[in-house]
Amino acid sequence: MVLSFARIIMRLFPLPIFLCILLKQMSLVLGDVGTASSYGPPYIPTVCDGNRAEQFPPGNMFVAVNEGLWDNGAACGRRYRIRCVSGNKRPCKGGSIVVKVVDFCPRSPCPNTFLMSHDAFEAISRFHNAKIIVEYTQI
């Protein structure tokens, strides 16, 4: 009986180790996944509110969005929680930020899901000129 119990333990022992390694490699994604990069001033005029300086949230945490999120202008004022997931040379700082949509991507087609203000981008990425993979949810 003791010998067979030992065999069972030895056969099952690799399973928890395998599961730990697998879970370590996976990240839990709770929102949509897209790309982001930084864009710089001048930020005004914007498509949403023109030249109004008060359209920008505190800390300059704002973005321009691509065609997929623009929703014929209904995106103006929407807020998103954005988290850097990956990119070249490990750009992510960790944590997430909340941004406000103030503009439509000025390029067509837009190269990213989000074009982020310098301040917003630097809050989640170590490199100001990187293209990063982000997880985002509308809040």
N, CA, C and O of each residue as an XYZ file, in Angstrom:
556
protein
N       0.829     -1.203      0.000
C       0.000      0.000      0.000
C       0.869      1.261      0.000
O       0.589      2.207     -0.736
N       1.893      1.274      0.802
C       2.771      2.437      0.878
C       3.481      2.646     -0.452
O       3.642      3.782     -0.901
N       3.897      1.585     -1.068
C       4.600      1.672     -2.344
C       3.682      2.241     -3.438
O       4.114      3.091     -4.217
N       2.459      1.798     -3.506
C       1.549      2.305     -4.530
C       1.175      3.769     -4.271
O       1.000      4.535     -5.218
N       1.051      4.156     -3.021
C       0.777      5.548     -2.685
C       1.946      6.425     -3.127
O       1.734      7.512     -3.664
N       3.161      5.968     -2.908
C       4.354      6.708     -3.328
C       4.388      6.857     -4.844
O       4.772      7.911     -5.351
N       3.996      5.826     -5.565
C       3.952      5.900     -7.026
C       2.935      6.949     -7.500
O       3.196      7.709     -8.433
N       1.798      6.971     -6.851
C       0.764      7.946     -7.213
C       1.287      9.366     -6.999
O       1.107     10.232     -7.855
N       1.924      9.600     -5.875
C       2.476     10.921     -5.574
C       3.522     11.308     -6.615
O       3.529     12.445     -7.088
N       4.386     10.398     -6.970
C       5.443     10.676     -7.942
C       4.860     10.963     -9.334
O       5.418     11.763    -10.086
N       3.767     10.328     -9.667
C       3.142     10.587    -10.967
C       2.424     11.934    -10.999
O       2.405     12.603    -12.032
N       1.842     12.327     -9.886
C       1.105     13.582     -9.823
C       1.998     14.787     -9.520
O       1.588     15.924     -9.757
N       3.182     14.568     -9.013
C       4.070     15.662     -8.615
C       4.383     16.631     -9.752
O       4.374     17.837     -9.505
N       4.659     16.192    -10.980
C       4.960     17.136    -12.064
C       3.782     18.037    -12.452
O       4.005     19.129    -12.974
N       2.563     17.621    -12.217
C       1.401     18.406    -12.609
C       1.364     19.792    -11.952
O       1.208     20.781    -12.668
N       1.499     19.910    -10.624
C       1.486     21.255    -10.026
C       2.629     22.139    -10.517
O       2.463     23.349    -10.677
N       3.775     21.534    -10.753
C       4.904     22.319    -11.261
C       4.583     22.841    -12.658
O       4.824     24.009    -12.963
N       4.040     21.974    -13.499
C       3.657     22.383    -14.848
C       2.621     23.508    -14.803
O       2.739     24.484    -15.545
N       1.613     23.382    -13.945
C       0.573     24.402    -13.844
C       1.145     25.736    -13.360
O       0.748     26.793    -13.850
N       2.058     25.694    -12.416
C       2.690     26.930    -11.930
C       3.457     27.631    -13.044
O       3.372     28.850    -13.189
N       4.199     26.867    -13.825
C       4.959     27.448    -14.934
C       4.010     28.016    -15.981
O       4.243     29.111    -16.493
N       2.967     27.307    -16.301
C       1.995     27.768    -17.283
C       1.317     29.060    -16.831
O       1.201     30.002    -17.615
N       0.876     29.112    -15.596
C       0.202     30.302    -15.084
C       1.144     31.490    -14.999
O       0.712     32.629    -15.179
N       2.406     31.255    -14.733
C       3.391     32.331    -14.675
C       3.557     32.976    -16.048
O       3.772     34.185    -16.143
N       3.459     32.179    -17.112
C       3.639     32.682    -18.465
C       2.400     33.393    -19.000
O       2.502     34.203    -19.921
N       1.255     33.104    -18.443
C       0.017     33.712    -18.913
C      -0.275     34.986    -18.135
O       0.030     35.081    -16.946
N      -0.866     35.960    -18.810
C      -1.332     37.142    -18.095
C      -2.840     37.213    -18.268
O      -3.371     36.882    -19.328
N      -3.503     37.634    -17.248
C      -4.953     37.723    -17.275
C      -5.356     39.008    -18.001
O      -5.013     40.104    -17.556
N      -6.062     38.882    -19.083
C      -6.515     40.029    -19.861
C      -8.009     40.183    -19.640
O      -8.792     39.276    -19.921
N      -8.388     41.342    -19.135
C      -9.785     41.575    -18.796
C     -10.483     42.538    -19.744
O     -11.690     42.751    -19.633
N      -9.734     43.125    -20.676
C     -10.331     44.082    -21.598
C      -9.969     43.754    -23.025
O      -9.595     42.627    -23.350
N     -10.086     44.754    -23.865
C      -9.682     44.601    -25.257
C      -8.186     44.873    -25.367
O      -7.593     45.505    -24.492
N      -7.588     44.395    -26.441
C      -6.165     44.586    -26.657
C      -5.969     45.407    -27.916
O      -6.631     45.176    -28.928
N      -5.054     46.371    -27.850
C      -4.759     47.228    -28.990
C      -3.327     47.715    -28.914
O      -2.510     47.168    -28.172
N      -3.026     48.750    -29.691
C      -1.685     49.328    -29.699
C      -1.764     50.803    -29.342
O      -2.809     51.442    -29.470
N      -0.633     51.325    -28.891
C      -0.576     52.746    -28.533
C       0.816     53.289    -28.811
O       1.811     52.566    -28.763
N       0.857     54.568    -29.099
C       2.112     55.303    -29.213
C       1.844     56.726    -28.749
O       0.705     57.113    -28.489
N       2.904     57.480    -28.654
C       2.811     58.850    -28.164
C       2.683     59.821    -29.337
O       3.247     59.592    -30.407
N       1.946     60.892    -29.129
C       1.946     61.972    -30.110
C       2.124     63.288    -29.374
O       1.745     63.420    -28.211
N       2.696     64.245    -30.056
C       3.086     65.462    -29.363
C       2.329     66.693    -29.780
O       1.521     66.679    -30.708
N       2.617     67.767    -29.058
C       1.959     69.029    -29.342
C       2.265     69.498    -30.760
O       3.259     69.068    -31.347
N       1.446     70.353    -31.309
C       0.304     70.989    -30.650
C      -0.884     70.033    -30.564
O      -1.172     69.289    -31.501
N      -1.556     70.071    -29.433
C      -2.714     69.205    -29.211
C      -4.022     69.867    -29.629
O      -5.040     69.192    -29.791
N      -3.996     71.185    -29.802
C      -5.215     71.880    -30.196
C      -5.010     72.503    -31.566
O      -3.890     72.876    -31.912
N      -6.054     72.619    -32.338
C      -7.441     72.287    -32.025
C      -7.695     70.778    -32.097
O      -7.023     70.060    -32.837
N      -8.658     70.319    -31.330
C      -9.067     68.918    -31.369
C     -10.392     68.821    -32.108
O     -11.112     69.810    -32.244
N     -10.703     67.635    -32.578
C     -11.976     67.417    -33.264
C     -13.133     67.522    -32.267
O     -14.222     67.975    -32.617
N     -12.888     67.102    -31.028
C     -13.975     67.094    -30.032
C     -14.372     68.483    -29.556
O     -15.552     68.831    -29.591
N     -13.401     69.287    -29.109
C     -13.744     70.578    -28.494
C     -12.930     71.754    -29.018
O     -12.804     72.772    -28.338
N     -12.386     71.624    -30.200
C     -11.698     72.755    -30.811
C     -10.521     73.273    -30.015
O      -9.604     72.523    -29.683
N     -10.552     74.562    -29.709
C      -9.438     75.241    -29.026
C      -9.632     75.403    -27.526
O      -8.845     76.100    -26.886
N     -10.650     74.784    -26.945
C     -10.924     74.940    -25.516
C      -9.860     74.223    -24.678
O      -9.762     72.997    -24.729
N      -9.082     74.955    -23.926
C      -8.021     74.377    -23.095
C      -8.595     73.527    -21.968
O      -7.943     72.589    -21.510
N      -9.806     73.842    -21.514
C     -10.408     73.104    -20.389
C     -10.872     71.699    -20.774
O     -11.309     70.945    -19.904
N     -10.789     71.331    -22.043
C     -11.159     69.978    -22.456
C     -10.161     68.935    -21.972
O     -10.486     67.750    -21.886
N      -8.944     69.378    -21.654
C      -7.910     68.435    -21.258
C      -8.010     68.120    -19.770
O      -8.115     69.034    -18.952
N      -7.979     66.846    -19.411
C      -8.110     66.458    -17.999
C      -6.846     66.783    -17.206
O      -5.788     67.010    -17.793
N      -6.947     66.806    -15.888
C      -5.771     67.052    -15.053
C      -4.666     66.041    -15.354
O      -4.935     64.860    -15.571
N      -3.447     66.510    -15.364
C      -2.317     65.633    -15.631
C      -2.112     65.355    -17.107
O      -1.227     64.584    -17.476
N      -2.922     65.976    -17.956
C      -2.841     65.772    -19.410
C      -2.927     64.307    -19.806
O      -2.201     63.858    -20.693
N      -3.807     63.565    -19.155
C      -4.016     62.155    -19.464
C      -5.131     62.047    -20.506
O      -6.291     61.807    -20.168
N      -4.760     62.228    -21.780
C      -5.753     62.186    -22.847
C      -5.203     61.450    -24.061
O      -4.001     61.210    -24.182
N      -6.133     61.096    -24.965
C      -5.776     60.325    -26.146
C      -6.586     60.782    -27.360
O      -7.639     61.410    -27.247
N      -6.041     60.435    -28.515
C      -6.788     60.459    -29.768
C      -7.022     58.992    -30.108
O      -6.161     58.152    -29.847
N      -8.173     58.676    -30.685
C      -8.505     57.273    -30.963
C      -8.611     57.014    -32.462
O      -8.769     57.933    -33.265
N      -8.520     55.734    -32.811
C      -8.606     55.327    -34.213
C     -10.061     55.233    -34.673
O     -10.994     55.512    -33.920
N     -10.221     54.832    -35.925
C     -11.555     54.734    -36.523
C     -12.459     53.755    -35.772
O     -13.660     53.992    -35.641
N     -11.887     52.666    -35.286
C     -12.674     51.647    -34.605
C     -13.307     52.116    -33.302
O     -14.391     51.655    -32.944
N     -12.649     53.021    -32.591
C     -13.186     53.537    -31.326
C     -13.905     54.875    -31.488
O     -14.647     55.288    -30.597
N     -13.695     55.547    -32.601
C     -14.218     56.897    -32.795
C     -15.739     56.946    -32.761
O     -16.303     57.872    -32.178
N     -16.400     56.005    -33.349
C     -17.858     55.893    -33.284
C     -18.552     57.182    -33.752
O     -19.452     57.687    -33.082
N     -18.125     57.705    -34.903
C     -18.696     58.926    -35.485
C     -18.729     60.101    -34.507
O     -19.659     60.907    -34.527
N     -17.725     60.190    -33.665
C     -17.625     61.302    -32.725
C     -18.203     61.030    -31.352
O     -17.996     61.818    -30.429
N     -18.923     59.930    -31.196
C     -19.499     59.606    -29.882
C     -18.413     59.291    -28.853
O     -18.690     59.267    -27.654
N     -17.186     59.049    -29.305
C     -16.085     58.735    -28.386
C     -15.624     59.949    -27.591
O     -14.978     59.793    -26.555
N     -15.941     61.151    -28.051
C     -15.491     62.357    -27.344
C     -15.925     62.321    -25.885
O     -17.103     62.146    -25.574
N     -14.955     62.489    -25.005
C     -15.240     62.497    -23.577
C     -15.234     61.132    -22.913
O     -15.231     61.049    -21.685
N     -15.230     60.063    -23.691
C     -15.173     58.725    -23.080
C     -13.872     58.567    -22.320
O     -12.857     59.186    -22.639
N     -13.931     57.728    -21.313
C     -12.736     57.451    -20.515
C     -12.391     55.972    -20.647
O     -13.263     55.104    -20.693
N     -11.103     55.724    -20.705
C     -10.588     54.359    -20.810
C      -9.515     54.134    -19.761
O      -8.710     55.019    -19.474
N      -9.516     52.950    -19.201
C      -8.408     52.509    -18.345
C      -7.470     51.746    -19.269
O      -7.874     50.791    -19.931
N      -6.207     52.182    -19.306
C      -5.216     51.598    -20.208
C      -4.039     51.070    -19.405
O      -3.551     51.709    -18.473
N      -3.595     49.873    -19.803
C      -2.440     49.241    -19.157
C      -1.511     48.729    -20.247
O      -1.954     48.071    -21.188
N      -0.226     49.030    -20.120
C       0.773     48.518    -21.047
C       0.955     47.027    -20.771
O       1.139     46.616    -19.625
N       0.903     46.225    -21.827
C       1.038     44.780    -21.698
C       2.406     44.302    -22.173
O       3.037     43.473    -21.517
N       2.871     44.827    -23.323
C       4.176     44.402    -23.846
C       4.638     45.338    -24.951
O       3.935     46.268    -25.348
N       5.830     45.064    -25.429
C       6.433     45.824    -26.511
C       7.899     45.460    -26.616
O       8.398     44.644    -25.841
N       8.590     46.060    -27.569
C      10.013     45.793    -27.734
C      10.813     46.353    -26.564
O      10.524     47.448    -26.081
N      11.795     45.625    -26.118
C      12.712     46.032    -25.043
C      12.013     46.273    -23.709
O      12.467     47.095    -22.914
N      10.916     45.566    -23.457
C      10.195     45.652    -22.179
C       9.879     47.095    -21.760
O      10.437     47.592    -20.782
N       9.004     47.752    -22.484
C       8.730     49.163    -22.205
C       7.790     49.422    -21.024
O       7.742     50.545    -20.523
N       7.055     48.430    -20.576
C       5.982     48.663    -19.609
C       6.497     48.998    -18.215
O       7.418     48.363    -17.700
N       5.876     50.013    -17.620
C       6.193     50.399    -16.252
C       5.354     49.643    -15.233
O       5.768     49.508    -14.082
N       4.213     49.158    -15.615
C       3.305     48.508    -14.673
C       2.221     49.479    -14.243
O       2.395     50.695    -14.315
N       1.121     48.939    -13.803
C      -0.003     49.770    -13.406
C      -0.818     50.224    -14.602
O      -0.507     49.893    -15.746
N      -1.860     50.982    -14.324
C      -2.738     51.468    -15.384
C      -3.055     52.933    -15.145
O      -2.836     53.461    -14.055
N      -3.570     53.577    -16.172
C      -3.966     54.979    -16.081
C      -5.366     55.123    -16.671
O      -5.841     54.255    -17.404
N      -6.009     56.223    -16.342
C      -7.305     56.557    -16.925
C      -7.087     57.764    -17.835
O      -6.515     58.775    -17.429
N      -7.559     57.632    -19.077
C      -7.409     58.704    -20.061
C      -8.770     59.121    -20.594
O      -9.751     58.382    -20.508
N      -8.799     60.315    -21.142
C     -10.023     60.859    -21.734
C      -9.806     61.041    -23.229
O      -8.743     61.496    -23.653
N     -10.805     60.688    -24.027
C     -10.736     60.878    -25.476
C     -11.041     62.338    -25.788
O     -12.105     62.848    -25.437
N     -10.092     63.008    -26.453
C     -10.298     64.406    -26.840
C     -10.157     64.627    -28.338
O     -10.408     65.729    -28.827
N      -9.756     63.587    -29.076
C      -9.478     63.811    -30.491
C      -9.594     62.523    -31.300
O      -9.569     61.415    -30.763
N      -9.720     62.710    -32.588
C      -9.697     61.632    -33.567
C      -8.278     61.562    -34.127
O      -7.647     62.596    -34.347
N      -7.788     60.386    -34.350
C      -6.440     60.206    -34.887
C      -6.283     61.023    -36.167
O      -7.079     60.879    -37.095
N      -5.264     61.880    -36.224
C      -5.118     62.754    -37.393
C      -4.617     62.049    -38.651
O      -4.695     62.613    -39.742
N      -4.110     60.836    -38.517
C      -3.599     60.104    -39.676
C      -4.623     59.079    -40.147
O      -5.359     58.505    -39.344
N      -4.660     58.861    -41.435
C      -5.586     57.860    -41.955
C      -4.845     56.934    -42.911
O      -4.289     57.413    -43.898
N      -4.816     55.650    -42.663
C      -5.394     54.997    -41.489
C      -4.535     55.245    -40.260
O      -3.326     55.451    -40.362
N      -5.158     55.224    -39.131
C      -4.446     55.458    -37.875
C      -3.516     54.275    -37.590
O      -3.940     53.125    -37.702
N      -2.255     54.535    -37.223
C      -1.311     53.446    -36.993
C      -1.531     52.676    -35.689
O      -0.960     51.602    -35.506
N      -2.344     53.207    -34.793
C      -2.564     52.592    -33.486
C      -4.010     52.735    -33.051
O      -4.781     53.497    -33.634
N      -4.362     51.990    -32.018
C      -5.682     52.146    -31.407
C      -5.766     53.486    -30.696
O      -6.771     54.192    -30.784
N      -4.676     53.830    -29.980
C      -4.604     55.086    -29.236
C      -3.343     55.852    -29.609
O      -2.265     55.269    -29.717
N      -3.482     57.153    -29.805
C      -2.353     58.057    -29.821
C      -2.453     58.811    -28.503
O      -3.419     59.538    -28.271
N      -1.466     58.640    -27.650
C      -1.534     59.164    -26.290
C      -0.702     60.433    -26.149
O       0.346     60.577    -26.780
N      -1.183     61.350    -25.314
C      -0.379     62.532    -25.005
C       0.937     62.063    -24.398
O       1.028     60.958    -23.864
N       1.962     62.922    -24.487
C       3.264     62.550    -23.925
C       3.148     62.152    -22.458
O       3.724     61.147    -22.042
N       2.407     62.933    -21.671
C       2.273     62.657    -20.239
C       1.597     61.316    -19.987
O       2.025     60.561    -19.113
N       0.550     61.013    -20.741
C      -0.148     59.742    -20.560
C       0.753     58.571    -20.957
O       0.812     57.559    -20.259
N       1.446     58.717    -22.072
C       2.288     57.624    -22.554
C       3.447     57.361    -21.598
O       3.773     56.209    -21.315
N       4.062     58.420    -21.105
C       5.190     58.263    -20.188
C       4.767     57.681    -18.845
O       5.609     57.181    -18.099
N       3.485     57.738    -18.527
C       3.001     57.159    -17.272
C       2.990     55.632    -17.317
O       3.036     54.984    -16.271
N       2.931     55.045    -18.529
C       2.873     53.584    -18.627
C       4.039     52.965    -19.401
O       4.228     51.750    -19.355
N       4.824     53.785    -20.112
C       5.929     53.265    -20.916
C       7.242     53.947    -20.548
O       7.274     55.147    -20.276
N       8.312     53.179    -20.543
C       9.631     53.735    -20.240
C      10.237     54.464    -21.427
O      11.158     55.261    -21.249
N       9.744     54.212    -22.638
C      10.316     54.801    -23.848
C       9.281     55.671    -24.548
O       8.195     55.193    -24.875
N       9.597     56.933    -24.782
C       8.616     57.862    -25.348
C       8.315     57.624    -26.825
O       7.281     58.074    -27.318
N       9.197     56.928    -27.539
C       8.965     56.722    -28.972
C       8.627     55.274    -29.325
O       8.774     54.869    -30.478
N       8.187     54.508    -28.366
C       7.873     53.093    -28.587
C       6.449     52.918    -29.106
O       5.604     53.804    -28.984
N       6.215     51.745    -29.686
C       4.857     51.312    -29.998
C       4.596     50.154    -29.049
O       5.343     49.176    -29.042
N       3.543     50.257    -28.247
C       3.297     49.257    -27.214
C       1.959     48.561    -27.432
O       1.063     49.077    -28.101
N       1.857     47.388    -26.852
C       0.597     46.650    -26.826
C      -0.093     47.018    -25.516
O       0.521     46.961    -24.451
N      -1.356     47.391    -25.594
C      -2.091     47.815    -24.399
C      -3.367     46.991    -24.236
O      -3.928     46.458    -25.193
N      -3.787     46.918    -23.002
C      -5.099     46.378    -22.652
C      -5.932     47.584    -22.246
O      -5.452     48.448    -21.512
N      -7.173     47.654    -22.713
C      -8.006     48.810    -22.371
C      -9.445     48.404    -22.125
O      -9.949     47.441    -22.703
N     -10.091     49.160    -21.254
C     -11.519     48.991    -20.989
C     -12.142     50.377    -20.876
O     -11.557     51.296    -20.303
N     -13.321     50.504    -21.425
C     -14.044     51.768    -21.269
C     -14.630     51.800    -19.858
O     -15.180     50.806    -19.385
N     -14.509     52.935    -19.199
C     -15.055     53.055    -17.836
C     -16.119     54.136    -17.789
O     -16.697     54.388    -16.732
